[in-house]
GROMACS .gro file of C-alpha atoms in nm:
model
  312
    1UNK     CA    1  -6.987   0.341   0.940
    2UNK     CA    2  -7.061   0.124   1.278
    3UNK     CA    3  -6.748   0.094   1.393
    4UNK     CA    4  -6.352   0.144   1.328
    5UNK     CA    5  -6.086   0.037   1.555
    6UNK     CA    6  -5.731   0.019   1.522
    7UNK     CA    7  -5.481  -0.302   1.623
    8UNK     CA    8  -5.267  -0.209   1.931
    9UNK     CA    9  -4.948  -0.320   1.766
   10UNK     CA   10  -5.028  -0.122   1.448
   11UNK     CA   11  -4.893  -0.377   1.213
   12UNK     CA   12  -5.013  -0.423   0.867
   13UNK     CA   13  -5.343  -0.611   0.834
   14UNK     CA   14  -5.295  -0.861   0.556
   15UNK     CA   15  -5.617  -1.101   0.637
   16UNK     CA   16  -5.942  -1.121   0.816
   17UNK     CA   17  -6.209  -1.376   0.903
   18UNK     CA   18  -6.473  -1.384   1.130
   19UNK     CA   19  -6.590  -1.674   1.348
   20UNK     CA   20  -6.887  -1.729   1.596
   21UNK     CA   21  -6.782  -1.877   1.927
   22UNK     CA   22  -6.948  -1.923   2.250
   23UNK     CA   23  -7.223  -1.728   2.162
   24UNK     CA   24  -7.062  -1.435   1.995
   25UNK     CA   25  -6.883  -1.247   1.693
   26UNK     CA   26  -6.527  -1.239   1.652
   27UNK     CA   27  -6.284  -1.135   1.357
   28UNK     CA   28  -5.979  -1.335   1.335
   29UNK     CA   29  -5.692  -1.089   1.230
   30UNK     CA   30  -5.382  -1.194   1.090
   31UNK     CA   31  -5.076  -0.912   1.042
   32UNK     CA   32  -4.773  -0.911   0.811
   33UNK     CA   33  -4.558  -0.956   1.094
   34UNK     CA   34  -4.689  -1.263   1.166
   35UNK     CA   35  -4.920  -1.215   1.462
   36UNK     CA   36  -5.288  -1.313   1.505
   37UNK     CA   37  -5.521  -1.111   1.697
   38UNK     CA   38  -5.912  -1.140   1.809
   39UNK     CA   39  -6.142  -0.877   1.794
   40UNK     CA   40  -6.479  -0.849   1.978
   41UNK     CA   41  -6.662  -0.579   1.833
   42UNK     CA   42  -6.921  -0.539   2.098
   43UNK     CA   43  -6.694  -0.399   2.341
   44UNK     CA   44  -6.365  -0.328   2.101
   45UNK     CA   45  -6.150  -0.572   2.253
   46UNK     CA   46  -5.853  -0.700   2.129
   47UNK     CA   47  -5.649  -1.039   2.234
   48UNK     CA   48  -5.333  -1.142   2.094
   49UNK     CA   49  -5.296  -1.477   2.009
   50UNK     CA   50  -4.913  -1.649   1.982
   51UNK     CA   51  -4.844  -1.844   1.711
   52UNK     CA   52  -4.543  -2.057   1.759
   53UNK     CA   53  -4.338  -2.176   1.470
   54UNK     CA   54  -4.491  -2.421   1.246
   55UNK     CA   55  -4.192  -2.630   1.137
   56UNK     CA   56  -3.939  -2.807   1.342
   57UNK     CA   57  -3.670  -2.728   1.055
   58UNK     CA   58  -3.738  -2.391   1.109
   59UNK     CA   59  -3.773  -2.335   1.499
   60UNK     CA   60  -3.736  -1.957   1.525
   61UNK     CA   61  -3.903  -1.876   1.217
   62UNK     CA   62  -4.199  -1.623   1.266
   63UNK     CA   63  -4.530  -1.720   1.152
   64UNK     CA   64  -4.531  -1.609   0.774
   65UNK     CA   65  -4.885  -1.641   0.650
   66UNK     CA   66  -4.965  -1.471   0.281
   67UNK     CA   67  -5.292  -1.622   0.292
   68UNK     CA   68  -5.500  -1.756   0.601
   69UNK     CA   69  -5.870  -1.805   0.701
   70UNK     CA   70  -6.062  -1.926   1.069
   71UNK     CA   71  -6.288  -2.167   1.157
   72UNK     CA   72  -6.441  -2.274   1.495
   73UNK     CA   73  -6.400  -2.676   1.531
   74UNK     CA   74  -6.485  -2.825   1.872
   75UNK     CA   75  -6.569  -2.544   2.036
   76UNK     CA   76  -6.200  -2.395   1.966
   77UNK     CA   77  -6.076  -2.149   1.737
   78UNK     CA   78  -5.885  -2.241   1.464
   79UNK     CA   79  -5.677  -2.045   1.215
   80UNK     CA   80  -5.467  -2.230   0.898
   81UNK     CA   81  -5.258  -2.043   0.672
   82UNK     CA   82  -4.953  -2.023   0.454
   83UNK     CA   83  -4.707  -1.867   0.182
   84UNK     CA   84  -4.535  -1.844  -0.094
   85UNK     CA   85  -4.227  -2.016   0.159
   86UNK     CA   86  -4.405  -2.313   0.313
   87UNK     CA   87  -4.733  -2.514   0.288
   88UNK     CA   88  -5.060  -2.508   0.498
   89UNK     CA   89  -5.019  -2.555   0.873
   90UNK     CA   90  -5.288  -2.509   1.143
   91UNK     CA   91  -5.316  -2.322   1.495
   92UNK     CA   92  -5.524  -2.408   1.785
   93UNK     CA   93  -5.583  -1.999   1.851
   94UNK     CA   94  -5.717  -2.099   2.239
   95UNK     CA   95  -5.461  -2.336   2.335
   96UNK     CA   96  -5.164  -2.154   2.170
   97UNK     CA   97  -5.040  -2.441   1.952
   98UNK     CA   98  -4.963  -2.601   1.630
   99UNK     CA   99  -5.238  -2.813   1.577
  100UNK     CA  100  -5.101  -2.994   1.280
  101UNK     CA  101  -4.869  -2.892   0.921
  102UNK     CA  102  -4.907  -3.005   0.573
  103UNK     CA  103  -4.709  -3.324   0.505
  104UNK     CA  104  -4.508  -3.116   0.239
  105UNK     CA  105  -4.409  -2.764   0.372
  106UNK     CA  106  -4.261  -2.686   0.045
  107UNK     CA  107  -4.569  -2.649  -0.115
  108UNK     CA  108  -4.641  -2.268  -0.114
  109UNK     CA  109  -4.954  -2.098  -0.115
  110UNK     CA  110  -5.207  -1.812  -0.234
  111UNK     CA  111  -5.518  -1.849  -0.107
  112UNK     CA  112  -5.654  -2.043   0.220
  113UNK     CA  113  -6.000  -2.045   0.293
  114UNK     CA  114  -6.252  -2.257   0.564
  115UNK     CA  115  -6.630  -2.352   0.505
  116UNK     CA  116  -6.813  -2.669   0.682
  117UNK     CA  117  -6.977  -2.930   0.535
  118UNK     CA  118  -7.241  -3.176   0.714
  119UNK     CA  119  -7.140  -2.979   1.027
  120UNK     CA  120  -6.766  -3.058   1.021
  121UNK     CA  121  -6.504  -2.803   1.001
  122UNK     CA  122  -6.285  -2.817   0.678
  123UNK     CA  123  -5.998  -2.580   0.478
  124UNK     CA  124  -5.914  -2.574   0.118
  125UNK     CA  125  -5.608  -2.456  -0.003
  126UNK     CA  126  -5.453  -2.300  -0.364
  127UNK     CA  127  -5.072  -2.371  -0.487
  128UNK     CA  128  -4.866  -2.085  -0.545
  129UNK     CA  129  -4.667  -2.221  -0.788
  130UNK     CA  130  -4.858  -2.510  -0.882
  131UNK     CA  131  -5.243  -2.562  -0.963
  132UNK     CA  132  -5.334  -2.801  -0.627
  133UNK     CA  133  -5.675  -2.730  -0.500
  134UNK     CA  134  -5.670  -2.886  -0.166
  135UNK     CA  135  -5.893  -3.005   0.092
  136UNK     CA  136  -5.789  -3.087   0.423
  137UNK     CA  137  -5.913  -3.093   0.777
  138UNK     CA  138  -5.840  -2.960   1.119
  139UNK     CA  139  -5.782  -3.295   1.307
  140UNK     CA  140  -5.600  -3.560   1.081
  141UNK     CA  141  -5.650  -3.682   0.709
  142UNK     CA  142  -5.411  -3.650   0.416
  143UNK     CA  143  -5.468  -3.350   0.169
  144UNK     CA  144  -5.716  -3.456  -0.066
  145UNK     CA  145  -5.677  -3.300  -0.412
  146UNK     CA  146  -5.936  -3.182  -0.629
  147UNK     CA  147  -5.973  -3.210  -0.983
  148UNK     CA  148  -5.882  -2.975  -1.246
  149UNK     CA  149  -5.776  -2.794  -1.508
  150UNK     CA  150  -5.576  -2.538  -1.409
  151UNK     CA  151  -5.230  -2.485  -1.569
  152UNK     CA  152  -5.058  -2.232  -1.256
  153UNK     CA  153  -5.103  -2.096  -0.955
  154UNK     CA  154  -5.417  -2.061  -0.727
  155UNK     CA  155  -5.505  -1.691  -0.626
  156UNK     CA  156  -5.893  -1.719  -0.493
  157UNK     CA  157  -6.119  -1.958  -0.376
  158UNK     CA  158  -6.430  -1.877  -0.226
  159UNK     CA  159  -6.696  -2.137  -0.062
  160UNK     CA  160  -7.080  -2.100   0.016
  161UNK     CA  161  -7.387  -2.273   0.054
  162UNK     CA  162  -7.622  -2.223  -0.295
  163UNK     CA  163  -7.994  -2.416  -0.309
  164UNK     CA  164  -7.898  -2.748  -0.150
  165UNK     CA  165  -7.539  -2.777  -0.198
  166UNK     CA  166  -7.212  -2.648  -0.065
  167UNK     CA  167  -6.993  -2.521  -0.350
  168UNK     CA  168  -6.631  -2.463  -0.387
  169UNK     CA  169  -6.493  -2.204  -0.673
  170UNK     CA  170  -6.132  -2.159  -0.769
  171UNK     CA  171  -5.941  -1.934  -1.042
  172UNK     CA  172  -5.611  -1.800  -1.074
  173UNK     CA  173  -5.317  -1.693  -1.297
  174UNK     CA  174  -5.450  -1.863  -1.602
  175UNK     CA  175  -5.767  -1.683  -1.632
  176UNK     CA  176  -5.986  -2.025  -1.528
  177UNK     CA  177  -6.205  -2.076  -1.284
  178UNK     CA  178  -6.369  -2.386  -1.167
  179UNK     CA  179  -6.674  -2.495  -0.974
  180UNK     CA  180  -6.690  -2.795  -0.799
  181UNK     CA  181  -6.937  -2.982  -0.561
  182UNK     CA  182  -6.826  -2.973  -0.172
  183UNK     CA  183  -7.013  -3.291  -0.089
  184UNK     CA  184  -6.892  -3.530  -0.368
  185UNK     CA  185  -6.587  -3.382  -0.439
  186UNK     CA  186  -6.713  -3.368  -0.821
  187UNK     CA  187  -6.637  -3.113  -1.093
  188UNK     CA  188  -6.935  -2.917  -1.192
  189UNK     CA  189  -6.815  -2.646  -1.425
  190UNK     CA  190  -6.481  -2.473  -1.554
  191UNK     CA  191  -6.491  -2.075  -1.679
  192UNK     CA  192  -6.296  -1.987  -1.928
  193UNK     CA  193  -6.399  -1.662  -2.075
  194UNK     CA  194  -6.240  -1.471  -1.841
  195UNK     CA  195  -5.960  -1.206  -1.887
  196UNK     CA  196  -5.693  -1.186  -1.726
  197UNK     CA  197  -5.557  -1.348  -1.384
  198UNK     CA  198  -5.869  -1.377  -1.135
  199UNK     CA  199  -5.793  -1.220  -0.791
  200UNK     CA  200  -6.109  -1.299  -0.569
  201UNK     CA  201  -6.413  -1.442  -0.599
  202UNK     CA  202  -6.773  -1.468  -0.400
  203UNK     CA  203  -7.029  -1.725  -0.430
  204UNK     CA  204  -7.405  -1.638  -0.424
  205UNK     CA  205  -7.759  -1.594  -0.544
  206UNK     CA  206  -7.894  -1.351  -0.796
  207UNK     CA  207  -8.259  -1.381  -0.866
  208UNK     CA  208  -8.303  -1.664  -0.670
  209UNK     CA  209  -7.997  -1.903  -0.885
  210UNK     CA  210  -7.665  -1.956  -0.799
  211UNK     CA  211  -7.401  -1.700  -0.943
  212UNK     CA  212  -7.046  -1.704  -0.906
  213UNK     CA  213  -6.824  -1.352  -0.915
  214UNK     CA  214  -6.485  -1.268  -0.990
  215UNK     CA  215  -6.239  -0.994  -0.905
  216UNK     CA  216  -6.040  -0.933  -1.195
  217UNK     CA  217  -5.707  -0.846  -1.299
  218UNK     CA  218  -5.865  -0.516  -1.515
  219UNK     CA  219  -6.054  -0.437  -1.246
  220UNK     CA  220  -6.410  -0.553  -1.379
  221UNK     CA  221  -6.601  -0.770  -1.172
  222UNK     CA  222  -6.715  -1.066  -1.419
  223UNK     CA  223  -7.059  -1.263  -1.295
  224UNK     CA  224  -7.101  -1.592  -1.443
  225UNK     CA  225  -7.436  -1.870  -1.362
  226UNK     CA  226  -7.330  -2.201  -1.219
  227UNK     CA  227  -7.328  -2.379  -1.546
  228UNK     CA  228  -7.036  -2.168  -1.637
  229UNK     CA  229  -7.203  -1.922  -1.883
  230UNK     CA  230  -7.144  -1.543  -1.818
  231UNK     CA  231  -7.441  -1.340  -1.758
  232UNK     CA  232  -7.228  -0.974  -1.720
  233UNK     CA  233  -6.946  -0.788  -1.663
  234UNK     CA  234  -6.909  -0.430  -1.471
  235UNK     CA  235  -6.636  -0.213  -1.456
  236UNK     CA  236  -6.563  -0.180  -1.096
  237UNK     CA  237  -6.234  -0.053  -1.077
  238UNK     CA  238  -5.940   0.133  -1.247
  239UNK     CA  239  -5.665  -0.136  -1.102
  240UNK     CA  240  -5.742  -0.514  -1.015
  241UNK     CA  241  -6.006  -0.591  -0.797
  242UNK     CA  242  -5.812  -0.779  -0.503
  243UNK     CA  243  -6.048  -0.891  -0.250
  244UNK     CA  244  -6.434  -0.912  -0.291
  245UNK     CA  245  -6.731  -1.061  -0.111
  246UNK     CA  246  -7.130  -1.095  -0.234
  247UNK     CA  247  -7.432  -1.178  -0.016
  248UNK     CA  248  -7.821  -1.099   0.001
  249UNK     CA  249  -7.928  -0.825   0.165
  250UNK     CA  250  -8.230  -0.693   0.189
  251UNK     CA  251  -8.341  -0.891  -0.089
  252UNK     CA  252  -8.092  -0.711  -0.287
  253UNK     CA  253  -7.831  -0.867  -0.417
  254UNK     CA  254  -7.481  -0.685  -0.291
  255UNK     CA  255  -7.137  -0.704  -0.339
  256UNK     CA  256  -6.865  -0.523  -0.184
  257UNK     CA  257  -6.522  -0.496  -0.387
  258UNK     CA  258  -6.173  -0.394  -0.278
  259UNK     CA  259  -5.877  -0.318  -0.569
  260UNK     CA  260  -5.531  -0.189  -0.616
  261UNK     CA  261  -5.698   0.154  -0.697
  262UNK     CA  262  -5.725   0.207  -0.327
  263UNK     CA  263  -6.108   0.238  -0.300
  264UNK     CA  264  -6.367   0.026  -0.142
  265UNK     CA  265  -6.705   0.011  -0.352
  266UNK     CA  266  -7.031  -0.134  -0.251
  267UNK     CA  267  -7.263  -0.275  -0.590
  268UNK     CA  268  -7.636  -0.378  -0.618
  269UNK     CA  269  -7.578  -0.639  -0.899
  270UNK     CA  270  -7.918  -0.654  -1.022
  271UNK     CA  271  -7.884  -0.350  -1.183
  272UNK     CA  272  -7.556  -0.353  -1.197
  273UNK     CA  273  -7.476   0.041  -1.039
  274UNK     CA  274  -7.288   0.146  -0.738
  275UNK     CA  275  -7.441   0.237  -0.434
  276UNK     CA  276  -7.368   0.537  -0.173
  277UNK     CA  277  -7.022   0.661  -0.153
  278UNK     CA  278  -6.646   0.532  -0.240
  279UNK     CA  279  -6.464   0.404   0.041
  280UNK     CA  280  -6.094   0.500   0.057
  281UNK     CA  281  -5.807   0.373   0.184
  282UNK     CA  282  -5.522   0.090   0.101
  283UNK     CA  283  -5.745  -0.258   0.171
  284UNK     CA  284  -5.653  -0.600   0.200
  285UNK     CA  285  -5.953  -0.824   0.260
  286UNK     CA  286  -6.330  -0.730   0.254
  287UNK     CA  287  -6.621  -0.947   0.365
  288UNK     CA  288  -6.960  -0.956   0.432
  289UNK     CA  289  -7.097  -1.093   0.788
  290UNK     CA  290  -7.382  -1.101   1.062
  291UNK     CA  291  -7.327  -0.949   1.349
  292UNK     CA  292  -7.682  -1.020   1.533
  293UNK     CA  293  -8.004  -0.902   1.300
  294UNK     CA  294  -7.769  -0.674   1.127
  295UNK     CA  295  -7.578  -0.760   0.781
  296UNK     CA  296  -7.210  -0.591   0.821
  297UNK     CA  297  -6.921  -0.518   0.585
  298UNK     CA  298  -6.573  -0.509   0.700
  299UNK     CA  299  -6.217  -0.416   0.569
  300UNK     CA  300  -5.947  -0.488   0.727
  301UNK     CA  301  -5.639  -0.222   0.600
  302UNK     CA  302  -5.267  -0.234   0.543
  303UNK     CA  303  -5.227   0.069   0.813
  304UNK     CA  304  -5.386  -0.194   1.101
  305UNK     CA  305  -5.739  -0.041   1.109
  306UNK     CA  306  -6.060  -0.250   1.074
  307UNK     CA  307  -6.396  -0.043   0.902
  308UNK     CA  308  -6.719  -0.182   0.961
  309UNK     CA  309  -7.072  -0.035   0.809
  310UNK     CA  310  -7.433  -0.141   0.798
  311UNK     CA  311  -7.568  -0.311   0.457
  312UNK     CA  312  -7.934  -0.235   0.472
   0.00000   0.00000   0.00000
């Protein structure tokens, strides 16, 4: 381990993200009592953030955010989130304010996440009770909605950049996940051989082709090619696999995998084993990240501590 530091409220740490801003690394935490804090890891630094109420209907309601992710658009810091009680709505983190809301607050959410494409900062967002697959950016635009096939609610969605295009990949309660191009908005594939109700996914390359991964409700981790056809599964976990992340490193392709079990597991998915030890403690979002020449993993955990180690 690199590093471990612990908020200075102590709340809960239900989401992470990290964002590169004026020349450096931060992680973008967000807390179950709805606060939002930056950490600098070079000098262990934390800033709290406000986040003012989102809604005018509800003007002393705290910030309730079940699902939230950061991006950096125009030099600024940007978080977007929501819940199961009210739709997507943005923060300008630097400025302190709401930087825009959904159009339809009642639409509750699982999953919020934020990639770029051509340069330009975007979010997408999955129903909670519904099967809308969203798109939407920081600055103005309606909600566009992708197409699919899903029959309920939206619990992952992961985003990266494969060979020459930008992907987007979705699953959820009904055991589907689907694939779809970032650029053209089109539909490439649609799993359906999974089992079970598909908790995270990870986008990225495994002997050079593009493989998408997903954190299951048995706790395997199920690896399918970008045509849709499965190439493995591997039992990861005794409990569902709830967060999950998957990058290069080293050459070796490595995923890191977080489940209800309450261990933390790092995977070489070439040959499909485990590598060094189990990581313990009650996690709710893993990822993998860059913080200078040195590939990182951090967890962010429900007691308010962040864990970061070296992938190498």
């Amino acid at each position: 381990m690199f590093q471990s530091s612990r908020l200075p409220s102590r709340s809960d740490i239900s989401n992470l993200d990290v964002v590169t801003v004026r020349g450096g690394t931060r992680v973008v935490c967000v807390t179950s009592a709805g606060e939002a804090w930056l950490w600098d890891p070079s000098c262990d630094r934390w800033t709290c953030r406000s986040l003012p109420p989102a809604y005018e209907d509800h003007p002393d309601a705290e910030a309730d955010l079940d699902c939230a992710a950061a991006g950096v658009h125009q030099g600024r810091v940007i978080l977007a989130g929501g819940s199961e009680n009210h739709g997507l709505a943005a923060w300008d983190l630097d400025g302190g304010a709401v930087l825009r809301t959904a159009d339809d607050e009642d639409c509750p959410l699982w999953s919020v996440i934020s990639f770029e494409v051509d340069g330009r900062l975007r979010f997408a967002c999955g129903g909670a009770n519904n099967p809308l697959v969203g798109l939407w950016g920081p600055s103005g635009g309606e909600l566009v909605e992708l197409d699919n096939d899903h029959r309920d609610g939206i619990l992952s969605l992961a985003a990266g950049r494969l060979a020459d295009r930008t992907l987007l990949a979705a699953g959820g309660f009904d055991s589907l996940v689907t694939l779809w191009d970032l650029r053209s908005r089109e539909r490439i594939a649609t799993f359906s051989d999974a089992e079970g109700k598909v908790w995270a996914l990870a986008l990225t390359s495994l002997d050079r082709r593009p493989i998408v991964f997903g954190g299951m409700e048995s706790g395997y981790l199920y690896v399918w090619d970008a045509d849709g056809s499965l190439v493995t599964t591997l039992n990861c976990h005794d409990k569902r696999i709830e967060s999950l992340d998957a990058a290069v490193v080293g050459g070796r392709t490595t995923a890191i995998t977080a489940a209800r079990d309450g261990t933390v597991r790092t995977w070489d998915l070439a040959e499909g084993r485990q590598l060094g030890e189990v990581n313990a403690g009650d996690i709710a979002k893993v990822l993998i990240t860059r913080f200078g020449d040195r590939q990182v993993a951090l967890a962010g955990g429900r007691e308010g501590t962040i864990r970061g180690w070296y992938l190498s």
